[in-house]
């Protein structure tokens, strides 16, 4: 790992550490500590998400035109201002506007950091680089949440102000570290364009005509909708209402999820690096289908409460295993699909798909998980199996080195971003 990559990873981990201080407590802070009520807290959380949906469609083009570094620094500063403002927000309007700033800033960081990782890696090291980012971010979030839980005090507003101040400082630390990074030229995969490449060379039309990328975006929506979009909404509601899971057990389940990610990430990485990406994603779909069946047993089976609890915690653990397999697979594939000069736009488009899934997932899964127990489990078993089908179909549109980068024999070094070969060369 070069100096640039080490700094990028350190900044990414520290920003996740800062986010971990506040995200678990945002609802409680707005609704109870500031006394603004649950409806206002819901609006604040919606503003956080909607801001991301507004800024991401334009982020990619700015990254490709100006480079990821100034975009990352600017978004970190915006997020820092939003965090400080939210920490002192005493009115509904102030809380909503502050959350929007924070949401916009943190959303833009994702594709900017992803593009910097692409520019600072080679096709052979990219898988490991994204796996390391995922590992460090989860570790940072976990430690931040743990320490934040020790600091927070619902009876003292100042404790929450301190949490948001720590988050703001971490964003500024990310910006400072980013300013010391010297981005190298970025090598790309030989034969990088897919077999069906017939799209224009830039803009949204090019992305929409890139069938492999469109299929990956559809697959990405299913992934985030069926897993991440259910963690703190539908699945937790189902666990409480159908399986009799206590809030403390929900915490244990989330801890199990994080523990599996942290402990299994690099063991899983060795497995993933030697296999086709499409097959890895397909396998995750099967693992998650089994996880949902375990959740079904927890809530709908006739076993003891201890068995139901064990099944429910195992569901979260299996989700963690799937996440560890996907982290070095999906994000590098987005980068390897991107033509020259469009890495930022591809990363931003995929981040937008993720945000849409995370917005729709709780809205659909929450009510189903609380009241429609059997349909809820059946729906997400089918979504998980759908992941497997979509992954197999996607594999047919990928070139051999896109699907399995370890097959690449000689990387092509390009100026500034991955370079795609002409369609004729791709089919040669």
PDB file of C-alpha atoms in Angstrom, residues 8 20 85 88 106 148 150 153 169 175 192 223 262 316 321 354 381 397 404 409:
ATOM      1  CA  UNK A   8      -6.839   7.982   2.008  1.00  0.00           C
ATOM      2  CA  UNK A  20     -20.298   6.706  14.509  1.00  0.00           C
ATOM      3  CA  UNK A  85     -24.874  23.505  13.323  1.00  0.00           C
ATOM      4  CA  UNK A  88     -26.476  23.635  18.551  1.00  0.00           C
ATOM      5  CA  UNK A 106     -21.336  12.932   3.789  1.00  0.00           C
ATOM      6  CA  UNK A 148     -20.373   7.973  21.824  1.00  0.00           C
ATOM      7  CA  UNK A 150     -20.380   6.334  26.904  1.00  0.00           C
ATOM      8  CA  UNK A 153     -26.422  11.775  28.415  1.00  0.00           C
ATOM      9  CA  UNK A 169     -13.407  17.766  13.851  1.00  0.00           C
ATOM     10  CA  UNK A 175      -9.935  17.286   4.659  1.00  0.00           C
ATOM     11  CA  UNK A 192     -12.042  -2.729 -19.853  1.00  0.00           C
ATOM     12  CA  UNK A 223     -28.552  -5.559  -2.592  1.00  0.00           C
ATOM     13  CA  UNK A 262     -14.183  -7.332  11.220  1.00  0.00           C
ATOM     14  CA  UNK A 316     -27.405 -10.582  11.285  1.00  0.00           C
ATOM     15  CA  UNK A 321     -20.567 -12.467   6.017  1.00  0.00           C
ATOM     16  CA  UNK A 354     -27.576   3.062  -2.808  1.00  0.00           C
ATOM     17  CA  UNK A 381     -36.165 -14.344   0.428  1.00  0.00           C
ATOM     18  CA  UNK A 397     -21.913  -9.017 -19.968  1.00  0.00           C
ATOM     19  CA  UNK A 404     -11.961 -11.770 -12.451  1.00  0.00           C
ATOM     20  CA  UNK A 409      -1.660  -9.923 -17.365  1.00  0.00           C
TER      21      UNK A 409
END
